[in-house]
PDB file of C-alpha atoms and ligand atoms in Angstrom:
ATOM      1  CA  MET C   1       0.000   0.000   0.000  1.00 64.00           C
ATOM      2  CA  PRO C   2       1.318   3.477  -0.845  1.00 79.00           C
ATOM      3  CA  HIS C   3       2.473   5.790   1.915  1.00 82.00           C
ATOM      4  CA  ILE C   4       2.903   9.537   2.166  1.00 85.00           C
ATOM      5  CA  ALA C   5       4.952  11.679   4.541  1.00 79.00           C
ATOM      6  CA  LEU C   6       2.970  13.717   7.049  1.00 80.00           C
ATOM      7  CA  HIS C   7       5.766  16.187   7.712  1.00 74.00           C
ATOM      8  CA  ALA C   8       8.880  17.306   5.863  1.00 60.00           C
ATOM      9  CA  GLU C   9      11.343  17.235   8.755  1.00 57.00           C
ATOM     10  CA  GLN C  10       9.866  14.721  11.157  1.00 56.00           C
ATOM     11  CA  THR C  11       8.613  12.274   8.601  1.00 62.00           C
ATOM     12  CA  ARG C  12       5.822  10.015   9.666  1.00 74.00           C
ATOM     13  CA  ALA C  13       4.652   7.548   7.071  1.00 82.00           C
ATOM     14  CA  VAL C  14       0.917   7.402   6.614  1.00 87.00           C
ATOM     15  CA  GLN C  15      -0.690   4.592   4.701  1.00 93.00           C
ATOM     16  CA  VAL C  16      -3.044   6.038   2.108  1.00 96.00           C
ATOM     17  CA  ARG C  17      -6.486   4.452   1.836  1.00 97.00           C
ATOM     18  CA  ASN C  18      -9.133   5.895  -0.463  1.00 98.00           C
ATOM     19  CA  ILE C  19      -8.453   8.914  -2.657  1.00 98.00           C
ATOM     20  CA  PHE C  20     -11.584  11.048  -3.023  1.00 98.00           C
ATOM     21  CA  CYS C  21     -11.773  14.024  -5.351  1.00 98.00           C
ATOM     22  CA  ILE C  22     -14.223  16.899  -5.540  1.00 97.00           C
ATOM     23  CA  GLY C  23     -14.893  18.431  -8.945  1.00 94.00           C
ATOM     24  CA  ARG C  24     -16.386  21.816  -9.850  1.00 93.00           C
ATOM     25  CA  ASN C  25     -15.647  23.556  -6.574  1.00 96.00           C
ATOM     26  CA  TYR C  26     -14.486  26.961  -7.869  1.00 95.00           C
ATOM     27  CA  ALA C  27     -16.819  29.075 -10.030  1.00 92.00           C
ATOM     28  CA  ALA C  28     -14.089  30.460 -12.325  1.00 92.00           C
ATOM     29  CA  HIS C  29     -12.792  26.960 -13.143  1.00 92.00           C
ATOM     30  CA  ILE C  30     -16.334  25.727 -13.875  1.00 92.00           C
ATOM     31  CA  ALA C  31     -16.657  28.610 -16.336  1.00 91.00           C
ATOM     32  CA  GLU C  32     -13.304  27.984 -18.059  1.00 92.00           C
ATOM     33  CA  LEU C  33     -14.319  24.393 -18.885  1.00 91.00           C
ATOM     34  CA  GLY C  34     -17.828  25.417 -19.913  1.00 91.00           C
ATOM     35  CA  ASN C  35     -19.453  23.390 -17.136  1.00 90.00           C
ATOM     36  CA  ARG C  36     -22.375  24.341 -14.924  1.00 87.00           C
ATOM     37  CA  PRO C  37     -22.210  24.481 -11.117  1.00 85.00           C
ATOM     38  CA  GLU C  38     -23.868  21.501  -9.457  1.00 84.00           C
ATOM     39  CA  GLU C  39     -26.224  21.412  -6.506  1.00 88.00           C
ATOM     40  CA  ASP C  40     -24.165  18.605  -4.937  1.00 91.00           C
ATOM     41  CA  PRO C  41     -20.417  18.259  -5.348  1.00 92.00           C
ATOM     42  CA  VAL C  42     -19.085  16.131  -8.189  1.00 95.00           C
ATOM     43  CA  VAL C  43     -17.252  13.236  -6.509  1.00 97.00           C
ATOM     44  CA  PHE C  44     -14.855  10.780  -8.108  1.00 98.00           C
ATOM     45  CA  ILE C  45     -12.241   8.354  -6.830  1.00 98.00           C
ATOM     46  CA  LYS C  46      -8.688   7.594  -7.872  1.00 98.00           C
ATOM     47  CA  PRO C  47      -6.947   4.240  -7.271  1.00 98.00           C
ATOM     48  CA  THR C  48      -4.073   4.273  -4.768  1.00 97.00           C
ATOM     49  CA  SER C  49      -1.728   3.243  -7.605  1.00 97.00           C
ATOM     50  CA  ALA C  50      -2.195   6.802  -8.940  1.00 98.00           C
ATOM     51  CA  LEU C  51      -0.535   8.239  -5.832  1.00 97.00           C
ATOM     52  CA  HIS C  52       2.753   9.989  -6.546  1.00 97.00           C
ATOM     53  CA  PRO C  53       4.683  11.610  -3.678  1.00 94.00           C
ATOM     54  CA  PRO C  54       7.595  14.010  -4.244  1.00 94.00           C
ATOM     55  CA  GLY C  55      11.033  12.712  -5.187  1.00 92.00           C
ATOM     56  CA  THR C  56      10.620  11.309  -8.656  1.00 95.00           C
ATOM     57  CA  PRO C  57       9.466  12.995 -11.878  1.00 97.00           C
ATOM     58  CA  ILE C  58       5.871  12.934 -13.065  1.00 98.00           C
ATOM     59  CA  ALA C  59       5.573  10.435 -15.901  1.00 97.00           C
ATOM     60  CA  LEU C  60       2.887  11.445 -18.394  1.00 98.00           C
ATOM     61  CA  PRO C  61       0.681   8.560 -19.521  1.00 97.00           C
ATOM     62  CA  ALA C  62       0.956   7.199 -23.045  1.00 96.00           C
ATOM     63  CA  HIS C  63      -2.802   6.941 -23.552  1.00 97.00           C
ATOM     64  CA  SER C  64      -3.432  10.707 -23.628  1.00 97.00           C
ATOM     65  CA  SER C  65      -2.067  13.597 -25.650  1.00 97.00           C
ATOM     66  CA  ASP C  66      -3.532  16.341 -23.442  1.00 98.00           C
ATOM     67  CA  VAL C  67      -2.767  15.868 -19.741  1.00 98.00           C
ATOM     68  CA  HIS C  68      -3.802  18.865 -17.656  1.00 98.00           C
ATOM     69  CA  TYR C  69      -2.573  19.918 -14.242  1.00 98.00           C
ATOM     70  CA  GLU C  70      -5.181  20.828 -11.627  1.00 98.00           C
ATOM     71  CA  ALA C  71      -3.561  22.176  -8.460  1.00 98.00           C
ATOM     72  CA  GLU C  72      -5.651  21.498  -5.375  1.00 98.00           C
ATOM     73  CA  LEU C  73      -5.643  21.619  -1.598  1.00 98.00           C
ATOM     74  CA  VAL C  74      -5.604  18.018  -0.344  1.00 98.00           C
ATOM     75  CA  LEU C  75      -6.950  16.886   3.023  1.00 98.00           C
ATOM     76  CA  LEU C  76      -5.488  13.918   4.890  1.00 97.00           C
ATOM     77  CA  VAL C  77      -8.092  12.193   7.046  1.00 98.00           C
ATOM     78  CA  GLY C  78      -6.953  11.334  10.558  1.00 96.00           C
ATOM     79  CA  GLN C  79      -9.712   9.869  12.655  1.00 97.00           C
ATOM     80  CA  GLY C  80     -12.226   8.203  10.357  1.00 97.00           C
ATOM     81  CA  GLY C  81     -15.973   8.283  10.751  1.00 98.00           C
ATOM     82  CA  LYS C  82     -19.455   8.114   9.311  1.00 98.00           C
ATOM     83  CA  ASN C  83     -22.017  10.949   9.235  1.00 98.00           C
ATOM     84  CA  ILE C  84     -19.564  13.526  10.533  1.00 98.00           C
ATOM     85  CA  ALA C  85     -21.218  16.832  11.479  1.00 98.00           C
ATOM     86  CA  GLU C  86     -19.840  19.978   9.846  1.00 98.00           C
ATOM     87  CA  ASP C  87     -18.852  21.489  13.197  1.00 98.00           C
ATOM     88  CA  GLN C  88     -16.773  18.359  13.938  1.00 98.00           C
ATOM     89  CA  ALA C  89     -15.240  18.036  10.470  1.00 98.00           C
ATOM     90  CA  LEU C  90     -11.891  19.727  11.098  1.00 98.00           C
ATOM     91  CA  LYS C  91     -11.184  17.350  13.995  1.00 98.00           C
ATOM     92  CA  HIS C  92     -11.090  14.511  11.465  1.00 98.00           C
ATOM     93  CA  ILE C  93      -8.343  16.103   9.367  1.00 97.00           C
ATOM     94  CA  ALA C  94      -4.770  15.147  10.313  1.00 96.00           C
ATOM     95  CA  GLY C  95      -2.954  17.188   7.709  1.00 96.00           C
ATOM     96  CA  TYR C  96      -3.076  19.426   4.681  1.00 97.00           C
ATOM     97  CA  GLY C  97      -1.074  19.093   1.498  1.00 97.00           C
ATOM     98  CA  LEU C  98      -1.180  20.258  -2.083  1.00 98.00           C
ATOM     99  CA  GLY C  99      -1.697  18.023  -5.044  1.00 98.00           C
ATOM    100  CA  LEU C 100      -2.113  17.779  -8.765  1.00 98.00           C
ATOM    101  CA  ASP C 101      -5.307  16.090  -9.906  1.00 98.00           C
ATOM    102  CA  LEU C 102      -3.783  15.186 -13.260  1.00 98.00           C
ATOM    103  CA  THR C 103      -6.461  14.812 -15.891  1.00 98.00           C
ATOM    104  CA  ALA C 104      -6.325  13.388 -19.409  1.00 98.00           C
ATOM    105  CA  ARG C 105      -8.542  16.189 -20.720  1.00 97.00           C
ATOM    106  CA  ASP C 106      -8.986  14.584 -24.145  1.00 97.00           C
ATOM    107  CA  LEU C 107     -10.317  11.362 -22.607  1.00 97.00           C
ATOM    108  CA  GLN C 108     -12.363  13.202 -19.990  1.00 97.00           C
ATOM    109  CA  THR C 109     -14.065  15.333 -22.645  1.00 96.00           C
ATOM    110  CA  LYS C 110     -14.898  12.179 -24.608  1.00 96.00           C
ATOM    111  CA  ALA C 111     -16.225  10.463 -21.469  1.00 96.00           C
ATOM    112  CA  LYS C 112     -18.363  13.468 -20.579  1.00 94.00           C
ATOM    113  CA  GLN C 113     -19.881  13.513 -24.069  1.00 95.00           C
ATOM    114  CA  GLY C 114     -20.724   9.840 -23.796  1.00 97.00           C
ATOM    115  CA  GLY C 115     -21.929  10.066 -20.197  1.00 96.00           C
ATOM    116  CA  LEU C 116     -19.190   7.591 -19.271  1.00 96.00           C
ATOM    117  CA  PRO C 117     -16.987   7.294 -16.169  1.00 95.00           C
ATOM    118  CA  TRP C 118     -13.693   9.128 -15.764  1.00 96.00           C
ATOM    119  CA  ALA C 119     -11.417   6.324 -14.506  1.00 96.00           C
ATOM    120  CA  VAL C 120      -8.995   6.311 -17.450  1.00 97.00           C
ATOM    121  CA  ALA C 121      -9.042  10.125 -17.577  1.00 98.00           C
ATOM    122  CA  LYS C 122      -8.313  10.619 -13.874  1.00 98.00           C
ATOM    123  CA  GLY C 123      -6.900   7.384 -12.435  1.00 98.00           C
ATOM    124  CA  PHE C 124      -3.647   6.654 -14.289  1.00 98.00           C
ATOM    125  CA  ASP C 125      -0.225   6.422 -12.585  1.00 98.00           C
ATOM    126  CA  CYS C 126       0.897   9.793 -11.128  1.00 98.00           C
ATOM    127  CA  ALA C 127      -2.636  11.216 -11.518  1.00 98.00           C
ATOM    128  CA  ALA C 128      -2.714  11.837  -7.758  1.00 98.00           C
ATOM    129  CA  THR C 129       0.564  13.699  -7.332  1.00 98.00           C
ATOM    130  CA  VAL C 130       0.957  15.125  -3.820  1.00 98.00           C
ATOM    131  CA  THR C 131       3.414  17.201  -1.785  1.00 97.00           C
ATOM    132  CA  GLN C 132       4.338  16.329   1.769  1.00 93.00           C
ATOM    133  CA  PHE C 133       1.581  17.038   4.273  1.00 95.00           C
ATOM    134  CA  VAL C 134       1.591  19.642   7.026  1.00 95.00           C
ATOM    135  CA  PRO C 135       0.097  18.535  10.369  1.00 95.00           C
ATOM    136  CA  ALA C 136      -3.334  20.104  10.858  1.00 96.00           C
ATOM    137  CA  ASP C 137      -2.300  21.912  14.037  1.00 95.00           C
ATOM    138  CA  LYS C 138       0.072  24.050  11.942  1.00 95.00           C
ATOM    139  CA  ILE C 139      -2.885  25.576  10.077  1.00 95.00           C
ATOM    140  CA  GLU C 140      -5.285  27.379  12.372  1.00 91.00           C
ATOM    141  CA  GLN C 141      -7.707  28.588   9.723  1.00 95.00           C
ATOM    142  CA  PRO C 142      -7.760  26.162   6.809  1.00 96.00           C
ATOM    143  CA  HIS C 143     -10.771  28.006   5.325  1.00 94.00           C
ATOM    144  CA  ASN C 144      -8.597  31.108   5.059  1.00 95.00           C
ATOM    145  CA  ILE C 145      -5.539  29.920   3.108  1.00 96.00           C
ATOM    146  CA  GLU C 146      -4.255  30.448  -0.399  1.00 98.00           C
ATOM    147  CA  PHE C 147      -1.955  28.358  -2.570  1.00 98.00           C
ATOM    148  CA  GLN C 148      -0.128  28.710  -5.863  1.00 98.00           C
ATOM    149  CA  MET C 149       0.930  26.540  -8.741  1.00 98.00           C
ATOM    150  CA  HIS C 150       3.893  27.674 -10.839  1.00 98.00           C
ATOM    151  CA  LEU C 151       4.732  26.215 -14.229  1.00 98.00           C
ATOM    152  CA  ASN C 152       8.300  26.785 -15.446  1.00 98.00           C
ATOM    153  CA  GLY C 153       8.684  29.747 -13.102  1.00 98.00           C
ATOM    154  CA  GLN C 154       5.352  31.460 -13.849  1.00 98.00           C
ATOM    155  CA  ILE C 155       2.278  31.462 -11.624  1.00 98.00           C
ATOM    156  CA  ARG C 156      -0.518  29.637 -13.423  1.00 98.00           C
ATOM    157  CA  GLN C 157      -2.989  28.923 -10.622  1.00 98.00           C
ATOM    158  CA  HIS C 158      -3.861  30.817  -7.496  1.00 97.00           C
ATOM    159  CA  GLY C 159      -6.208  28.993  -5.154  1.00 97.00           C
ATOM    160  CA  ASP C 160      -8.176  30.946  -2.572  1.00 97.00           C
ATOM    161  CA  VAL C 161      -9.888  28.440  -0.285  1.00 97.00           C
ATOM    162  CA  ARG C 162     -12.446  31.128   0.695  1.00 96.00           C
ATOM    163  CA  LYS C 163     -13.820  30.835  -2.840  1.00 96.00           C
ATOM    164  CA  MET C 164     -14.699  27.125  -2.610  1.00 96.00           C
ATOM    165  CA  LEU C 165     -18.356  26.553  -3.491  1.00 96.00           C
ATOM    166  CA  PHE C 166     -18.373  23.579  -1.116  1.00 97.00           C
ATOM    167  CA  PRO C 167     -16.168  24.447   1.884  1.00 97.00           C
ATOM    168  CA  ILE C 168     -14.028  21.900   3.748  1.00 98.00           C
ATOM    169  CA  PRO C 169     -16.585  21.067   6.517  1.00 98.00           C
ATOM    170  CA  PHE C 170     -19.290  20.568   3.885  1.00 97.00           C
ATOM    171  CA  ILE C 171     -17.028  18.206   1.905  1.00 98.00           C
ATOM    172  CA  VAL C 172     -16.167  16.105   4.968  1.00 98.00           C
ATOM    173  CA  ARG C 173     -19.808  15.882   6.035  1.00 98.00           C
ATOM    174  CA  TYR C 174     -21.033  15.111   2.532  1.00 98.00           C
ATOM    175  CA  LEU C 175     -18.437  12.397   1.820  1.00 98.00           C
ATOM    176  CA  SER C 176     -18.911  10.820   5.256  1.00 98.00           C
ATOM    177  CA  GLU C 177     -22.638  10.448   4.644  1.00 98.00           C
ATOM    178  CA  VAL C 178     -21.934   8.353   1.536  1.00 98.00           C
ATOM    179  CA  PHE C 179     -18.641   6.650   2.399  1.00 98.00           C
ATOM    180  CA  THR C 180     -17.087   5.662   5.705  1.00 98.00           C
ATOM    181  CA  LEU C 181     -14.055   7.894   5.956  1.00 98.00           C
ATOM    182  CA  GLN C 182     -10.934   6.033   7.087  1.00 98.00           C
ATOM    183  CA  GLU C 183      -7.636   7.147   8.541  1.00 96.00           C
ATOM    184  CA  GLY C 184      -5.303   7.713   5.610  1.00 96.00           C
ATOM    185  CA  ASP C 185      -7.938   8.808   3.112  1.00 98.00           C
ATOM    186  CA  LEU C 186      -7.001  11.739   0.901  1.00 98.00           C
ATOM    187  CA  ILE C 187      -9.535  14.296  -0.295  1.00 98.00           C
ATOM    188  CA  PHE C 188      -8.663  16.483  -3.307  1.00 98.00           C
ATOM    189  CA  THR C 189     -10.854  19.565  -2.884  1.00 98.00           C
ATOM    190  CA  GLY C 190     -11.114  20.857  -6.446  1.00 97.00           C
ATOM    191  CA  THR C 191      -9.081  23.175  -8.646  1.00 97.00           C
ATOM    192  CA  PRO C 192      -9.273  26.918  -9.217  1.00 96.00           C
ATOM    193  CA  GLU C 193      -9.044  28.413 -12.711  1.00 96.00           C
ATOM    194  CA  GLY C 194      -5.882  28.384 -14.792  1.00 96.00           C
ATOM    195  CA  VAL C 195      -5.623  24.692 -15.682  1.00 97.00           C
ATOM    196  CA  GLY C 196      -3.543  23.763 -18.698  1.00 97.00           C
ATOM    197  CA  ALA C 197      -1.476  21.090 -20.391  1.00 98.00           C
ATOM    198  CA  LEU C 198       1.783  19.562 -19.139  1.00 98.00           C
ATOM    199  CA  LYS C 199       4.606  18.431 -21.393  1.00 98.00           C
ATOM    200  CA  ASN C 200       7.868  16.613 -20.867  1.00 98.00           C
ATOM    201  CA  GLY C 201      10.550  18.883 -19.435  1.00 98.00           C
ATOM    202  CA  ASP C 202       8.082  21.072 -17.500  1.00 98.00           C
ATOM    203  CA  GLN C 203       8.820  22.084 -13.934  1.00 98.00           C
ATOM    204  CA  VAL C 204       5.846  22.336 -11.587  1.00 98.00           C
ATOM    205  CA  ARG C 205       6.032  24.057  -8.214  1.00 98.00           C
ATOM    206  CA  LEU C 206       3.296  23.907  -5.571  1.00 98.00           C
ATOM    207  CA  VAL C 207       3.374  26.505  -2.811  1.00 98.00           C
ATOM    208  CA  LEU C 208       1.407  26.903   0.395  1.00 98.00           C
ATOM    209  CA  PRO C 209       3.181  30.023   1.659  1.00 97.00           C
ATOM    210  CA  GLY C 210       5.463  29.348   4.637  1.00 96.00           C
ATOM    211  CA  LEU C 211       4.476  25.691   4.849  1.00 96.00           C
ATOM    212  CA  ILE C 212       4.908  23.856   1.551  1.00 96.00           C
ATOM    213  CA  ASP C 213       7.165  24.546  -1.418  1.00 97.00           C
ATOM    214  CA  THR C 214       7.613  21.452  -3.565  1.00 97.00           C
ATOM    215  CA  GLU C 215       8.851  21.006  -7.112  1.00 98.00           C
ATOM    216  CA  PHE C 216       8.076  18.243  -9.553  1.00 98.00           C
ATOM    217  CA  LYS C 217       9.759  17.647 -12.851  1.00 98.00           C
ATOM    218  CA  VAL C 218       7.780  16.205 -15.736  1.00 98.00           C
ATOM    219  CA  SER C 219       9.830  13.531 -17.479  1.00 93.00           C
TER     220      SER C 219
HETATM  221 ZN1   ZN Y 301      -9.680  18.342  -9.926  1.00 95.34          ZN
END
């Protein structure tokens, strides 16, 4: 089973269980893809084989010619649970990281047109690329943070968690009503606007100011 590091210096290995992803959580990103906002969050799942921690380059999959980056805040579930109330939600989060919900946009567009699932568009190796995780007690106000994604030295995405259509407590409550959340689950919380294609040789940098600054090469 794949593991991730909970902290850069004092590394604790956490075994990753389910990888949940929220789609369409920022209005400006919904608009850039020509989608409509949903009443309930769009939820999809990635296999744990898609998990890619820092240290090795991102390998783009051979089955797509248009792989997009989607930089996202990622939650690491600590104590699991079912039917978690929104006012208890933050107690179930052990850490925060950043991630790339890599998406084969060509295959996803085709799947959307056919009303078909997204597994091959969203679940390939490296599709759940993540930074190290910061322990939750280091972030007092997770609803109040911002993050950036740089591509080859230029800022391409700026995430402002205050702009989430479905905020973190809502996501935890909503997921826990459908699925039993387990220690080690990851939750990708959706991408802001600015998504685009990756190519071999690119350098991606994910920054949560003062807490995370991680680079990934695309090989
Ligand atoms: Zn996404």
